[in-house]
Amino acid sequence: MFLWLCLPLEISTSTSVLVLLNKAMYQICREVELTKANNLILLIKLTRSIIELDNVIR
């Protein structure tokens, strides 16, 4: 999941700190985007199921 935690920690200069933080933020944003996409897919599936159920009841 959070593979960036496994990166070697070479924090000898401020540049490597910024690179590490950048990679961490990218990974977190990617995880959030995947979660949002999965939630949207679940919402679409739920909506379809409700429509199908409504059609069966009619």
Short mmCIF file of C-alpha atoms in Angstrom, two decimals:
data_model
loop_
_atom_site.label_atom_id
_atom_site.label_comp_id
_atom_site.label_asym_id
_atom_site.label_seq_id
_atom_site.Cartn_x
_atom_site.Cartn_y
_atom_site.Cartn_z
CA MET A 1 0.00 0.00 0.00
CA PHE A 2 2.32 2.75 1.18
CA LEU A 3 5.44 1.57 -0.61
CA TRP A 4 7.20 4.90 -0.14
CA LEU A 5 7.80 3.94 3.50
CA CYS A 6 10.23 1.32 2.23
CA LEU A 7 12.40 3.82 0.38
CA PRO A 8 15.94 4.24 1.70
CA LEU A 9 16.12 7.26 3.96
CA GLU A 10 18.98 9.42 2.74
CA ILE A 11 18.28 12.69 4.46
CA SER A 12 21.67 14.34 4.24
CA THR A 13 20.56 17.49 2.41
CA SER A 14 17.40 19.56 2.24
CA THR A 15 16.96 18.43 -1.38
CA SER A 16 16.60 14.78 -0.39
CA VAL A 17 14.10 15.77 2.32
CA LEU A 18 12.02 17.59 -0.28
CA VAL A 19 12.23 14.64 -2.67
CA LEU A 20 11.11 12.25 0.07
CA LEU A 21 8.21 14.52 1.07
CA ASN A 22 7.21 14.89 -2.57
CA LYS A 23 7.11 11.11 -3.05
CA ALA A 24 5.11 10.70 0.15
CA MET A 25 2.55 13.33 -0.86
CA TYR A 26 2.23 11.81 -4.34
CA GLN A 27 1.54 8.37 -2.85
CA ILE A 28 -1.04 9.75 -0.39
CA CYS A 29 -2.82 11.67 -3.17
CA ARG A 30 -2.82 8.55 -5.34
CA GLU A 31 -4.39 6.48 -2.53
CA VAL A 32 -7.07 9.16 -2.02
CA GLU A 33 -7.87 9.25 -5.75
CA LEU A 34 -8.23 5.46 -5.83
CA THR A 35 -10.55 5.59 -2.83
CA LYS A 36 -12.69 8.26 -4.47
CA ALA A 37 -12.87 6.23 -7.69
CA ASN A 38 -13.85 3.08 -5.79
CA ASN A 39 -16.55 4.99 -3.90
CA LEU A 40 -17.92 6.35 -7.17
CA ILE A 41 -18.04 2.85 -8.67
CA LEU A 42 -19.89 1.56 -5.59
CA LEU A 43 -22.37 4.44 -5.82
CA ILE A 44 -23.04 3.67 -9.50
CA LYS A 45 -23.57 -0.02 -8.71
CA LEU A 46 -25.94 0.85 -5.86
CA THR A 47 -27.92 3.20 -8.11
CA ARG A 48 -28.24 0.51 -10.79
CA SER A 49 -29.41 -2.01 -8.21
CA ILE A 50 -32.08 0.39 -6.94
CA ILE A 51 -33.30 1.02 -10.49
CA GLU A 52 -33.43 -2.72 -11.22
CA LEU A 53 -35.31 -3.35 -7.97
CA ASP A 54 -37.78 -0.60 -8.83
CA ASN A 55 -38.37 -2.19 -12.24
CA VAL A 56 -38.99 -5.60 -10.63
CA ILE A 57 -41.48 -4.13 -8.16
CA ARG A 58 -43.45 -2.47 -10.97
#
